């Protein structure tokens, strides 16, 4: 080594650096857990909340206000992170989420709860985008597969633990603690992110596309309301639904025109010129559609037809969630080792189609073991796709657009989930009511409406003959939902074949496994 180049030596502390990255990821996973766990816990507590605050007619708005605020704010959070630095924006989203959680827990009326849930959703939009974008900055795509198991574990923990924790908290501490539980978790996330995450400071003197944000919010809100209210609150050909549809189309058209003209669009349409990004965004939308639909109606089938308790229905989802976690971990490791990933969206898309088709075969005689096998197939398909879709999206854009890519991918998955729950819910309700009318008459169909709209525990209060008819009706409704999901998932399977295998950034390594070209640094601990 020459005297003039002593600085060429490799870092002296690679292991603490690598360990520090894991500590940062732990903090990010806690923040992700906040957003994912919340809906699971609150869903279990909703019957008790309605009993305390009243307002059954506005029950859907408790969920819808949160979903709308999350979807509408997602692109804005991504853009703000790109412009002003991710750490400060991410911490801001955590604080807003915690404020919304505290206010929701203190709600005295259903109207207050709906408004404060919107505040929560506003923060939640930044949580998911922030986590994905910071991981995109911290770890190059080639190395990201190592950590997919951690992200999949958090998702599985939220989906399994949510109903269990929600039931326990509601029964022993009261429904308000289903919101207050976010406060200690959020405090830990704030402390850890503040102390161990160090990203390059950045501030760009650019203007935010506020008009674009308003038009996008209007379009998303209108579309979600059409799918939420259509066929339930209002007829599909009613003035309200037609008007919302027209508004959605007009806002979308205006948004597309505007984004082509403004110098700093909130959602640069140029990123969709990349074929991989466009395809993987479509696949992410479809994954959200079928995943949230399945997660909504599987517990109802288990509680109604298989007569599981609300708590046990969470445990019965274990085959799907464990399968998803294990497969995601394996796919991530293989991607890191080989740099190849195209096969995973194809296999995942195929397994989702097969899994949903198998679930559509369930009836009133299907055993829990059989349904568990079917769910494991679906979980494996989701495991191949959940993290790979984000990895491909982020690898398809320049580093300066990492936040936009993350927010766009998250946005389309969120919208897909909203559409999936709404459309599948309308299909499910109609099939249940039609089957009830056919098997037990119109009077029995009206008696079961509360069970369809609220929770399956209402089944216990129905007469025996109505209960039997209702179980068959739920099985028939589930058949229709999963069969429709399988048909829609075929589109994602076909789209996966056209994804091109572009080399992943960050293939070179420093010592200790630390990415040599990482765009962010975590302080050693």
Short mmCIF file of C-alpha atoms in Angstrom, two decimals:
data_model
loop_
_atom_site.label_atom_id
_atom_site.label_comp_id
_atom_site.label_asym_id
_atom_site.label_seq_id
_atom_site.Cartn_x
_atom_site.Cartn_y
_atom_site.Cartn_z
CA UNK A 1 0.00 0.00 0.00
CA UNK A 2 1.34 3.44 -0.88
CA UNK A 3 1.82 6.12 1.74
CA UNK A 4 -0.57 8.49 0.03
CA UNK A 5 -3.54 6.13 0.14
CA UNK A 6 -4.05 4.91 3.71
CA UNK A 7 -7.79 5.51 3.42
CA UNK A 8 -8.27 2.66 0.95
CA UNK A 9 -8.50 0.08 3.73
CA UNK A 10 -11.81 -1.61 4.29
CA UNK A 11 -13.98 -0.47 7.21
CA UNK A 12 -12.74 -1.70 10.55
CA UNK A 13 -16.15 -2.37 12.03
CA UNK A 14 -18.28 -4.15 9.44
CA UNK A 15 -20.05 -6.38 11.95
CA UNK A 16 -21.39 -3.56 14.15
CA UNK A 17 -22.51 -1.80 10.93
CA UNK A 18 -24.40 -4.90 9.80
CA UNK A 19 -25.87 -5.32 13.26
CA UNK A 20 -26.95 -1.69 13.22
CA UNK A 21 -28.87 -2.24 9.98
CA UNK A 22 -30.81 -5.00 11.70
CA UNK A 23 -31.59 -2.70 14.66
CA UNK A 24 -32.91 -0.06 12.25
CA UNK A 25 -35.02 -2.67 10.48
CA UNK A 26 -36.44 -3.76 13.84
CA UNK A 27 -37.55 -0.17 14.47
CA UNK A 28 -39.11 0.00 11.01
CA UNK A 29 -40.89 -3.32 11.53
CA UNK A 30 -42.42 -2.03 14.79
CA UNK A 31 -43.76 0.97 12.86
CA UNK A 32 -45.13 -1.34 10.15
CA UNK A 33 -46.73 -3.44 12.87
CA UNK A 34 -48.58 -0.34 14.09
CA UNK A 35 -50.34 0.14 10.76
CA UNK A 36 -51.06 -3.54 10.10
CA UNK A 37 -52.11 -4.53 13.61
CA UNK A 38 -54.52 -1.64 14.07
CA UNK A 39 -57.21 -2.77 11.62
CA UNK A 40 -57.06 -6.36 12.89
CA UNK A 41 -57.51 -5.30 16.51
CA UNK A 42 -60.21 -2.71 15.79
CA UNK A 43 -62.16 -5.19 13.64
CA UNK A 44 -62.53 -7.51 16.62
CA UNK A 45 -63.62 -4.65 18.86
CA UNK A 46 -66.20 -3.16 16.46
CA UNK A 47 -69.31 -4.96 17.84
CA UNK A 48 -68.47 -3.70 21.34
CA UNK A 49 -67.77 -0.19 20.04
CA UNK A 50 -71.14 -0.08 18.29
CA UNK A 51 -72.85 -1.32 21.45
CA UNK A 52 -71.25 1.49 23.45
CA UNK A 53 -71.41 4.42 21.02
CA UNK A 54 -74.39 3.37 18.91
CA UNK A 55 -74.54 4.32 15.25
CA UNK A 56 -74.75 0.90 13.63
CA UNK A 57 -75.79 2.57 10.38
CA UNK A 58 -72.40 4.32 10.26
CA UNK A 59 -70.34 1.25 11.11
CA UNK A 60 -68.79 0.94 7.66
CA UNK A 61 -67.50 4.51 7.86
CA UNK A 62 -65.21 3.61 10.76
CA UNK A 63 -63.31 1.41 8.31
CA UNK A 64 -63.91 3.49 5.18
CA UNK A 65 -62.65 6.76 6.68
CA UNK A 66 -59.39 5.07 7.69
CA UNK A 67 -58.96 3.41 4.29
CA UNK A 68 -59.71 6.56 2.33
CA UNK A 69 -57.30 8.69 4.37
CA UNK A 70 -54.57 6.05 3.99
CA UNK A 71 -55.01 5.69 0.23
CA UNK A 72 -55.35 9.42 -0.43
CA UNK A 73 -52.29 10.41 1.62
CA UNK A 74 -49.96 7.66 0.43
CA UNK A 75 -48.61 9.43 -2.72
CA UNK A 76 -48.18 12.70 -0.81
CA UNK A 77 -46.08 11.04 1.90
CA UNK A 78 -43.87 9.44 -0.74
CA UNK A 79 -43.32 12.73 -2.54
CA UNK A 80 -42.58 14.62 0.69
CA UNK A 81 -40.01 11.99 1.63
CA UNK A 82 -38.29 12.36 -1.74
CA UNK A 83 -38.19 16.15 -1.34
CA UNK A 84 -37.39 16.74 2.33
CA UNK A 85 -35.76 13.53 3.55
CA UNK A 86 -37.39 10.34 4.73
CA UNK A 87 -36.51 10.29 8.42
CA UNK A 88 -38.28 13.51 9.44
CA UNK A 89 -41.33 12.77 7.28
CA UNK A 90 -41.50 9.21 8.62
CA UNK A 91 -41.35 10.40 12.24
CA UNK A 92 -44.10 12.92 11.46
CA UNK A 93 -46.35 10.16 10.15
CA UNK A 94 -45.81 8.12 13.33
CA UNK A 95 -46.75 11.11 15.50
CA UNK A 96 -49.92 11.78 13.46
CA UNK A 97 -50.88 8.10 13.71
CA UNK A 98 -50.42 8.14 17.50
CA UNK A 99 -52.45 11.37 17.86
CA UNK A 100 -55.26 9.74 15.85
CA UNK A 101 -55.03 6.62 18.02
CA UNK A 102 -55.28 8.60 21.27
CA UNK A 103 -58.21 10.68 19.99
CA UNK A 104 -60.01 7.56 18.69
CA UNK A 105 -59.72 5.98 22.13
CA UNK A 106 -61.27 9.09 23.70
CA UNK A 107 -64.20 9.26 21.25
CA UNK A 108 -67.62 9.79 22.80
CA UNK A 109 -69.73 9.54 19.64
CA UNK A 110 -69.58 7.54 16.42
CA UNK A 111 -69.03 10.77 14.48
CA UNK A 112 -65.95 11.58 16.54
CA UNK A 113 -64.60 8.07 16.07
CA UNK A 114 -65.03 8.28 12.28
CA UNK A 115 -63.21 11.64 12.16
CA UNK A 116 -60.36 10.51 14.40
CA UNK A 117 -59.98 7.26 12.45
CA UNK A 118 -59.39 9.45 9.39
CA UNK A 119 -56.54 11.15 11.29
CA UNK A 120 -55.16 7.70 12.08
CA UNK A 121 -55.40 6.71 8.44
CA UNK A 122 -53.56 9.87 7.42
CA UNK A 123 -50.60 8.81 9.56
CA UNK A 124 -50.87 5.16 8.48
CA UNK A 125 -50.34 6.18 4.85
CA UNK A 126 -46.93 7.54 5.79
CA UNK A 127 -46.01 4.55 7.96
CA UNK A 128 -46.15 1.95 5.19
CA UNK A 129 -44.58 4.19 2.55
CA UNK A 130 -41.88 5.34 4.94
CA UNK A 131 -40.88 1.81 5.88
CA UNK A 132 -40.67 0.64 2.27
CA UNK A 133 -38.84 3.75 1.02
CA UNK A 134 -36.30 3.75 3.89
CA UNK A 135 -35.58 0.06 3.29
CA UNK A 136 -35.15 0.97 -0.38
CA UNK A 137 -32.58 3.62 0.60
CA UNK A 138 -30.84 1.51 3.24
CA UNK A 139 -30.50 -1.82 1.44
CA UNK A 140 -29.89 -2.30 -2.31
CA UNK A 141 -32.42 -4.59 -4.03
CA UNK A 142 -29.90 -7.42 -4.42
CA UNK A 143 -29.40 -7.60 -0.63
CA UNK A 144 -33.00 -6.96 0.38
CA UNK A 145 -34.05 -10.59 0.13
CA UNK A 146 -32.14 -11.37 3.34
CA UNK A 147 -34.63 -9.31 5.29
CA UNK A 148 -37.86 -10.43 3.63
CA UNK A 149 -38.43 -13.04 6.31
CA UNK A 150 -38.50 -10.28 8.94
CA UNK A 151 -41.13 -8.32 6.99
CA UNK A 152 -43.20 -11.45 6.32
CA UNK A 153 -43.00 -12.35 10.03
CA UNK A 154 -44.38 -8.94 10.98
CA UNK A 155 -47.28 -9.36 8.57
CA UNK A 156 -48.02 -12.84 9.91
CA UNK A 157 -47.77 -11.59 13.50
CA UNK A 158 -50.26 -8.80 12.77
CA UNK A 159 -52.73 -11.09 11.03
CA UNK A 160 -52.54 -13.82 13.68
CA UNK A 161 -52.09 -11.66 16.75
CA UNK A 162 -54.56 -8.93 15.77
CA UNK A 163 -57.78 -10.86 16.39
CA UNK A 164 -56.34 -12.53 19.51
CA UNK A 165 -55.05 -9.28 21.00
CA UNK A 166 -58.20 -7.40 19.98
CA UNK A 167 -60.47 -9.95 21.66
CA UNK A 168 -58.41 -10.06 24.84
CA UNK A 169 -58.10 -6.29 25.13
CA UNK A 170 -61.80 -5.72 24.46
CA UNK A 171 -62.88 -8.36 26.97
CA UNK A 172 -60.56 -7.34 29.81
CA UNK A 173 -59.61 -3.67 29.33
CA UNK A 174 -62.39 -2.24 27.16
CA UNK A 175 -62.53 -1.26 23.50
CA UNK A 176 -60.75 2.05 24.03
CA UNK A 177 -57.52 0.18 24.72
CA UNK A 178 -57.67 -1.28 21.23
CA UNK A 179 -56.52 2.23 20.22
CA UNK A 180 -54.39 3.07 23.26
CA UNK A 181 -52.26 -0.05 22.69
CA UNK A 182 -50.67 1.79 19.76
CA UNK A 183 -49.15 4.42 22.06
CA UNK A 184 -46.42 2.34 23.78
CA UNK A 185 -45.56 0.60 20.50
CA UNK A 186 -45.34 3.95 18.75
CA UNK A 187 -43.16 5.40 21.51
CA UNK A 188 -40.68 2.53 21.09
CA UNK A 189 -40.65 3.04 17.30
CA UNK A 190 -40.10 6.80 17.68
CA UNK A 191 -37.21 6.31 20.10
CA UNK A 192 -35.49 3.65 18.01
CA UNK A 193 -35.88 5.45 14.68
CA UNK A 194 -34.66 8.75 16.19
CA UNK A 195 -31.57 7.25 17.79
CA UNK A 196 -30.30 4.62 15.34
CA UNK A 197 -31.47 5.69 11.87
CA UNK A 198 -29.20 8.15 10.08
CA UNK A 199 -30.07 9.04 6.50
CA UNK A 200 -28.43 11.67 4.31
CA UNK A 201 -29.96 15.06 5.08
CA UNK A 202 -31.84 16.38 2.15
CA UNK A 203 -34.04 19.27 1.27
CA UNK A 204 -35.13 20.13 -2.24
CA UNK A 205 -36.52 23.52 -3.07
CA UNK A 206 -39.44 22.24 -5.10
CA UNK A 207 -43.15 22.96 -5.09
CA UNK A 208 -45.64 20.33 -4.01
CA UNK A 209 -48.35 19.49 -6.51
CA UNK A 210 -51.27 20.32 -4.22
CA UNK A 211 -53.84 20.42 -7.03
CA UNK A 212 -52.69 16.99 -8.18
CA UNK A 213 -53.06 15.71 -4.60
CA UNK A 214 -56.62 17.08 -4.42
CA UNK A 215 -57.61 15.55 -7.77
CA UNK A 216 -56.06 12.19 -6.87
CA UNK A 217 -57.81 12.20 -3.49
CA UNK A 218 -61.13 13.03 -5.17
CA UNK A 219 -60.71 10.22 -7.71
CA UNK A 220 -59.71 7.63 -5.08
CA UNK A 221 -62.47 8.67 -2.68
CA UNK A 222 -65.12 8.50 -5.40
CA UNK A 223 -63.98 5.08 -6.62
CA UNK A 224 -63.85 3.61 -3.12
CA UNK A 225 -67.30 4.99 -2.30
CA UNK A 226 -68.73 3.54 -5.51
CA UNK A 227 -67.47 0.07 -4.60
CA UNK A 228 -68.43 0.49 -0.92
CA UNK A 229 -71.96 1.86 -1.43
CA UNK A 230 -72.88 0.28 -4.76
CA UNK A 231 -75.48 -2.43 -4.34
CA UNK A 232 -75.66 -1.92 -0.55
CA UNK A 233 -76.42 1.64 0.53
CA UNK A 234 -77.60 2.60 -2.97
CA UNK A 235 -78.63 0.77 -6.12
CA UNK A 236 -75.97 0.63 -8.81
CA UNK A 237 -78.09 2.78 -11.13
CA UNK A 238 -78.98 5.34 -8.46
CA UNK A 239 -78.09 8.99 -8.86
CA UNK A 240 -75.56 8.85 -6.02
CA UNK A 241 -73.55 5.97 -7.52
CA UNK A 242 -73.73 7.29 -11.09
CA UNK A 243 -72.70 10.75 -9.87
CA UNK A 244 -69.75 9.34 -7.94
CA UNK A 245 -68.72 7.33 -10.99
CA UNK A 246 -68.79 10.41 -13.20
CA UNK A 247 -66.84 12.38 -10.58
CA UNK A 248 -64.22 9.62 -10.38
CA UNK A 249 -63.75 9.58 -14.15
CA UNK A 250 -63.60 13.39 -14.40
CA UNK A 251 -61.11 13.69 -11.52
CA UNK A 252 -58.95 10.92 -12.98
CA UNK A 253 -58.90 12.54 -16.43
CA UNK A 254 -58.05 15.95 -14.96
CA UNK A 255 -55.33 14.38 -12.81
CA UNK A 256 -53.71 12.66 -15.81
CA UNK A 257 -53.73 15.90 -17.84
CA UNK A 258 -52.30 17.90 -14.93
CA UNK A 259 -49.51 15.43 -14.12
CA UNK A 260 -48.21 15.71 -17.69
CA UNK A 261 -47.87 19.50 -17.37
CA UNK A 262 -46.67 20.33 -13.86
CA UNK A 263 -42.90 20.41 -13.30
CA UNK A 264 -43.08 18.44 -10.01
CA UNK A 265 -45.98 15.96 -10.30
CA UNK A 266 -47.06 14.16 -7.16
CA UNK A 267 -47.19 10.96 -9.21
CA UNK A 268 -44.79 11.16 -12.18
CA UNK A 269 -46.50 9.29 -15.00
CA UNK A 270 -43.10 8.71 -16.57
CA UNK A 271 -42.41 5.87 -14.13
CA UNK A 272 -45.20 3.90 -15.81
CA UNK A 273 -43.23 3.96 -19.06
CA UNK A 274 -41.06 1.34 -17.46
CA UNK A 275 -42.76 -1.91 -18.44
CA UNK A 276 -41.65 -3.76 -15.31
CA UNK A 277 -42.99 -1.05 -13.02
CA UNK A 278 -46.35 -0.91 -14.80
CA UNK A 279 -46.72 -4.71 -14.73
CA UNK A 280 -45.69 -5.13 -11.11
CA UNK A 281 -48.05 -2.31 -10.05
CA UNK A 282 -50.91 -4.16 -11.75
CA UNK A 283 -49.89 -7.40 -10.04
CA UNK A 284 -49.70 -5.59 -6.68
CA UNK A 285 -53.21 -4.22 -7.21
CA UNK A 286 -54.53 -7.73 -7.89
CA UNK A 287 -52.63 -9.20 -4.92
CA UNK A 288 -54.27 -6.60 -2.67
CA UNK A 289 -57.65 -7.35 -4.22
CA UNK A 290 -57.58 -11.09 -3.56
CA UNK A 291 -55.58 -11.01 -0.30
CA UNK A 292 -57.80 -8.57 1.57
CA UNK A 293 -60.89 -10.27 0.19
CA UNK A 294 -59.69 -13.65 1.42
CA UNK A 295 -58.65 -12.29 4.82
CA UNK A 296 -62.09 -10.73 5.25
CA UNK A 297 -64.27 -13.73 4.36
CA UNK A 298 -62.20 -16.67 5.58
CA UNK A 299 -62.81 -15.87 9.28
CA UNK A 300 -66.54 -15.44 8.58
CA UNK A 301 -66.67 -18.87 6.94
CA UNK A 302 -64.72 -20.38 9.85
CA UNK A 303 -66.91 -18.80 12.52
CA UNK A 304 -70.20 -19.53 10.78
CA UNK A 305 -69.81 -22.82 8.92
CA UNK A 306 -67.02 -24.44 10.93
CA UNK A 307 -68.37 -22.87 14.15
CA UNK A 308 -65.03 -21.57 15.41
CA UNK A 309 -64.91 -18.81 18.00
CA UNK A 310 -63.78 -15.34 16.97
CA UNK A 311 -60.45 -15.90 18.73
CA UNK A 312 -59.90 -19.38 17.30
CA UNK A 313 -60.61 -18.18 13.77
CA UNK A 314 -57.38 -16.20 14.01
CA UNK A 315 -55.49 -19.37 14.91
CA UNK A 316 -57.15 -21.26 12.05
CA UNK A 317 -55.48 -18.82 9.64
CA UNK A 318 -52.09 -20.07 10.85
CA UNK A 319 -51.48 -22.47 7.91
CA UNK A 320 -51.84 -19.62 5.43
CA UNK A 321 -49.74 -17.17 7.40
CA UNK A 322 -46.93 -19.59 8.25
CA UNK A 323 -46.79 -20.72 4.64
CA UNK A 324 -46.58 -17.11 3.51
CA UNK A 325 -43.78 -16.32 5.97
CA UNK A 326 -41.65 -19.38 5.17
CA UNK A 327 -41.98 -19.02 1.40
CA UNK A 328 -41.21 -15.29 1.55
CA UNK A 329 -38.06 -16.02 3.54
CA UNK A 330 -36.90 -18.69 1.06
CA UNK A 331 -37.68 -16.51 -1.97
CA UNK A 332 -35.76 -13.62 -0.42
CA UNK A 333 -32.70 -15.73 0.29
CA UNK A 334 -32.68 -17.18 -3.22
CA UNK A 335 -33.04 -13.71 -4.75
CA UNK A 336 -30.10 -12.41 -2.71
CA UNK A 337 -27.92 -15.40 -3.58
CA UNK A 338 -28.70 -15.58 -7.30
CA UNK A 339 -30.03 -12.14 -8.24
CA UNK A 340 -32.84 -13.85 -10.12
CA UNK A 341 -36.50 -13.23 -9.33
CA UNK A 342 -38.73 -13.51 -12.41
CA UNK A 343 -39.84 -17.04 -11.59
CA UNK A 344 -41.28 -16.00 -8.22
CA UNK A 345 -44.14 -13.78 -9.49
CA UNK A 346 -45.07 -16.53 -11.95
CA UNK A 347 -45.10 -19.30 -9.33
CA UNK A 348 -46.82 -17.01 -6.81
CA UNK A 349 -49.50 -15.97 -9.28
CA UNK A 350 -50.20 -19.58 -10.20
CA UNK A 351 -50.43 -20.71 -6.56
CA UNK A 352 -52.83 -17.87 -5.73
CA UNK A 353 -55.13 -18.96 -8.55
CA UNK A 354 -54.98 -22.59 -7.40
CA UNK A 355 -55.40 -21.67 -3.72
CA UNK A 356 -58.46 -19.50 -4.33
CA UNK A 357 -60.01 -22.16 -6.57
CA UNK A 358 -59.50 -24.78 -3.84
CA UNK A 359 -61.09 -22.45 -1.28
CA UNK A 360 -64.09 -22.06 -3.59
CA UNK A 361 -64.68 -25.82 -3.21
CA UNK A 362 -65.37 -25.52 0.53
CA UNK A 363 -68.91 -26.29 1.71
CA UNK A 364 -70.67 -27.12 4.98
CA UNK A 365 -68.86 -30.50 5.24
CA UNK A 366 -65.29 -29.24 4.69
CA UNK A 367 -63.03 -30.10 7.65
CA UNK A 368 -60.67 -27.63 9.27
CA UNK A 369 -57.70 -29.73 8.14
CA UNK A 370 -58.81 -29.58 4.50
CA UNK A 371 -59.43 -25.84 4.60
CA UNK A 372 -56.02 -25.44 6.30
CA UNK A 373 -54.31 -27.20 3.37
CA UNK A 374 -56.15 -24.94 0.92
CA UNK A 375 -55.11 -21.86 2.88
CA UNK A 376 -51.48 -23.02 2.94
CA UNK A 377 -51.48 -23.10 -0.87
CA UNK A 378 -52.86 -19.55 -1.00
CA UNK A 379 -50.34 -18.41 1.63
CA UNK A 380 -47.46 -19.83 -0.40
CA UNK A 381 -48.62 -17.85 -3.42
CA UNK A 382 -48.78 -14.63 -1.41
CA UNK A 383 -45.34 -15.38 0.06
CA UNK A 384 -43.82 -15.43 -3.41
CA UNK A 385 -45.40 -12.08 -4.25
CA UNK A 386 -45.76 -9.87 -1.17
CA UNK A 387 -42.20 -8.52 -0.95
CA UNK A 388 -40.99 -9.35 -4.47
CA UNK A 389 -43.51 -6.93 -5.98
CA UNK A 390 -42.10 -4.04 -3.93
CA UNK A 391 -38.52 -5.07 -4.71
CA UNK A 392 -39.17 -5.08 -8.47
CA UNK A 393 -41.02 -1.75 -8.29
CA UNK A 394 -38.14 -0.06 -6.46
CA UNK A 395 -35.53 -1.62 -8.73
CA UNK A 396 -37.37 -0.26 -11.79
CA UNK A 397 -36.92 3.44 -10.96
CA UNK A 398 -34.05 5.81 -10.26
CA UNK A 399 -33.02 6.36 -6.64
CA UNK A 400 -34.52 9.88 -6.69
CA UNK A 401 -37.95 8.36 -7.32
CA UNK A 402 -37.69 5.68 -4.62
CA UNK A 403 -40.35 7.31 -2.45
CA UNK A 404 -42.75 7.75 -5.37
CA UNK A 405 -42.23 4.14 -6.45
CA UNK A 406 -42.84 2.88 -2.91
CA UNK A 407 -45.92 5.04 -2.41
CA UNK A 408 -47.37 4.15 -5.82
CA UNK A 409 -46.92 0.43 -5.22
CA UNK A 410 -48.46 0.74 -1.75
CA UNK A 411 -51.27 2.92 -3.08
CA UNK A 412 -52.34 0.46 -5.76
CA UNK A 413 -52.21 -2.45 -3.32
CA UNK A 414 -54.35 -0.44 -0.88
CA UNK A 415 -56.86 0.49 -3.58
CA UNK A 416 -56.91 -3.13 -4.71
CA UNK A 417 -57.69 -4.20 -1.17
CA UNK A 418 -60.49 -1.64 -0.88
CA UNK A 419 -62.00 -2.76 -4.17
CA UNK A 420 -61.58 -6.42 -3.24
CA UNK A 421 -63.38 -6.11 0.07
CA UNK A 422 -66.15 -3.94 -1.40
CA UNK A 423 -66.82 -5.94 -4.57
CA UNK A 424 -66.45 -9.33 -2.92
CA UNK A 425 -68.59 -8.09 -0.02
CA UNK A 426 -71.41 -7.10 -2.37
CA UNK A 427 -71.17 -10.46 -4.15
CA UNK A 428 -71.13 -12.33 -0.85
CA UNK A 429 -74.12 -10.49 0.58
CA UNK A 430 -76.26 -11.04 -2.51
CA UNK A 431 -75.42 -14.75 -2.68
CA UNK A 432 -76.19 -15.21 1.01
CA UNK A 433 -79.53 -13.46 0.74
CA UNK A 434 -80.49 -15.34 -2.42
CA UNK A 435 -79.58 -18.69 -0.86
CA UNK A 436 -81.45 -17.86 2.34
CA UNK A 437 -84.56 -16.93 0.37
CA UNK A 438 -84.30 -20.13 -1.64
CA UNK A 439 -83.79 -22.44 1.35
CA UNK A 440 -85.82 -20.78 4.10
CA UNK A 441 -88.00 -18.08 2.55
CA UNK A 442 -87.91 -14.30 2.51
CA UNK A 443 -88.71 -13.99 6.24
CA UNK A 444 -85.67 -16.05 7.20
CA UNK A 445 -83.54 -14.01 4.81
CA UNK A 446 -84.55 -10.81 6.59
CA UNK A 447 -83.84 -12.42 9.99
CA UNK A 448 -80.27 -13.20 8.95
CA UNK A 449 -79.44 -9.73 7.64
CA UNK A 450 -77.92 -8.67 10.94
CA UNK A 451 -75.59 -11.65 10.91
CA UNK A 452 -74.38 -10.84 7.40
CA UNK A 453 -73.77 -7.20 8.17
CA UNK A 454 -72.32 -7.40 11.69
CA UNK A 455 -70.67 -10.65 12.79
CA UNK A 456 -71.17 -14.40 12.67
CA UNK A 457 -71.84 -14.67 16.44
CA UNK A 458 -75.35 -13.45 15.70
CA UNK A 459 -75.94 -16.91 14.25
CA UNK A 460 -76.44 -18.35 17.71
CA UNK A 461 -79.60 -16.30 18.16
CA UNK A 462 -81.28 -17.65 15.02
CA UNK A 463 -83.81 -20.54 15.01
CA UNK A 464 -82.31 -23.94 14.17
CA UNK A 465 -83.77 -24.13 10.67
CA UNK A 466 -82.63 -20.61 9.89
CA UNK A 467 -79.17 -21.39 11.28
CA UNK A 468 -78.83 -24.40 8.97
CA UNK A 469 -79.96 -22.34 5.99
CA UNK A 470 -77.57 -19.55 6.92
CA UNK A 471 -74.59 -21.91 7.15
CA UNK A 472 -75.35 -23.16 3.65
CA UNK A 473 -75.81 -19.57 2.49
CA UNK A 474 -72.42 -18.49 3.89
CA UNK A 475 -70.74 -21.50 2.29
CA UNK A 476 -72.40 -20.57 -1.01
CA UNK A 477 -71.39 -16.94 -0.63
CA UNK A 478 -67.80 -17.96 0.13
CA UNK A 479 -67.80 -20.18 -2.95
CA UNK A 480 -68.77 -17.23 -5.14
CA UNK A 481 -66.22 -14.89 -3.53
CA UNK A 482 -63.25 -17.24 -3.87
CA UNK A 483 -64.19 -18.36 -7.36
CA UNK A 484 -64.40 -14.73 -8.49
CA UNK A 485 -61.06 -14.07 -6.78
CA UNK A 486 -59.47 -16.98 -8.65
CA UNK A 487 -60.74 -15.62 -11.98
CA UNK A 488 -59.32 -12.16 -11.23
CA UNK A 489 -56.01 -13.64 -10.03
CA UNK A 490 -55.54 -15.24 -13.46
CA UNK A 491 -54.85 -11.73 -14.81
CA UNK A 492 -51.96 -11.32 -12.37
CA UNK A 493 -50.60 -14.76 -13.26
CA UNK A 494 -50.59 -13.88 -16.97
CA UNK A 495 -49.04 -10.45 -16.33
CA UNK A 496 -46.17 -12.06 -14.37
CA UNK A 497 -44.94 -13.84 -17.51
CA UNK A 498 -44.16 -10.47 -19.12
CA UNK A 499 -41.98 -9.18 -16.25
CA UNK A 500 -38.37 -8.80 -17.43
CA UNK A 501 -35.52 -9.87 -15.19
CA UNK A 502 -33.52 -6.65 -14.86
CA UNK A 503 -30.30 -7.03 -12.81
CA UNK A 504 -30.82 -5.90 -9.23
CA UNK A 505 -28.85 -2.89 -8.01
CA UNK A 506 -26.28 -3.34 -5.28
CA UNK A 507 -24.80 -6.67 -6.20
CA UNK A 508 -21.38 -5.74 -4.84
CA UNK A 509 -20.75 -6.22 -1.15
CA UNK A 510 -18.52 -4.74 1.42
CA UNK A 511 -17.10 -6.86 4.19
CA UNK A 512 -19.46 -8.26 6.72
CA UNK A 513 -22.31 -8.35 4.25
CA UNK A 514 -22.87 -4.62 4.31
CA UNK A 515 -23.90 -3.23 0.91
CA UNK A 516 -21.01 -1.31 -0.57
CA UNK A 517 -23.25 1.20 -2.35
CA UNK A 518 -25.93 1.66 0.27
CA UNK A 519 -27.47 5.12 0.06
CA UNK A 520 -28.04 5.33 3.79
CA UNK A 521 -26.05 4.63 6.89
CA UNK A 522 -27.23 3.34 10.23
CA UNK A 523 -25.08 4.36 13.15
CA UNK A 524 -23.25 1.40 14.77
CA UNK A 525 -24.66 0.33 18.13
#
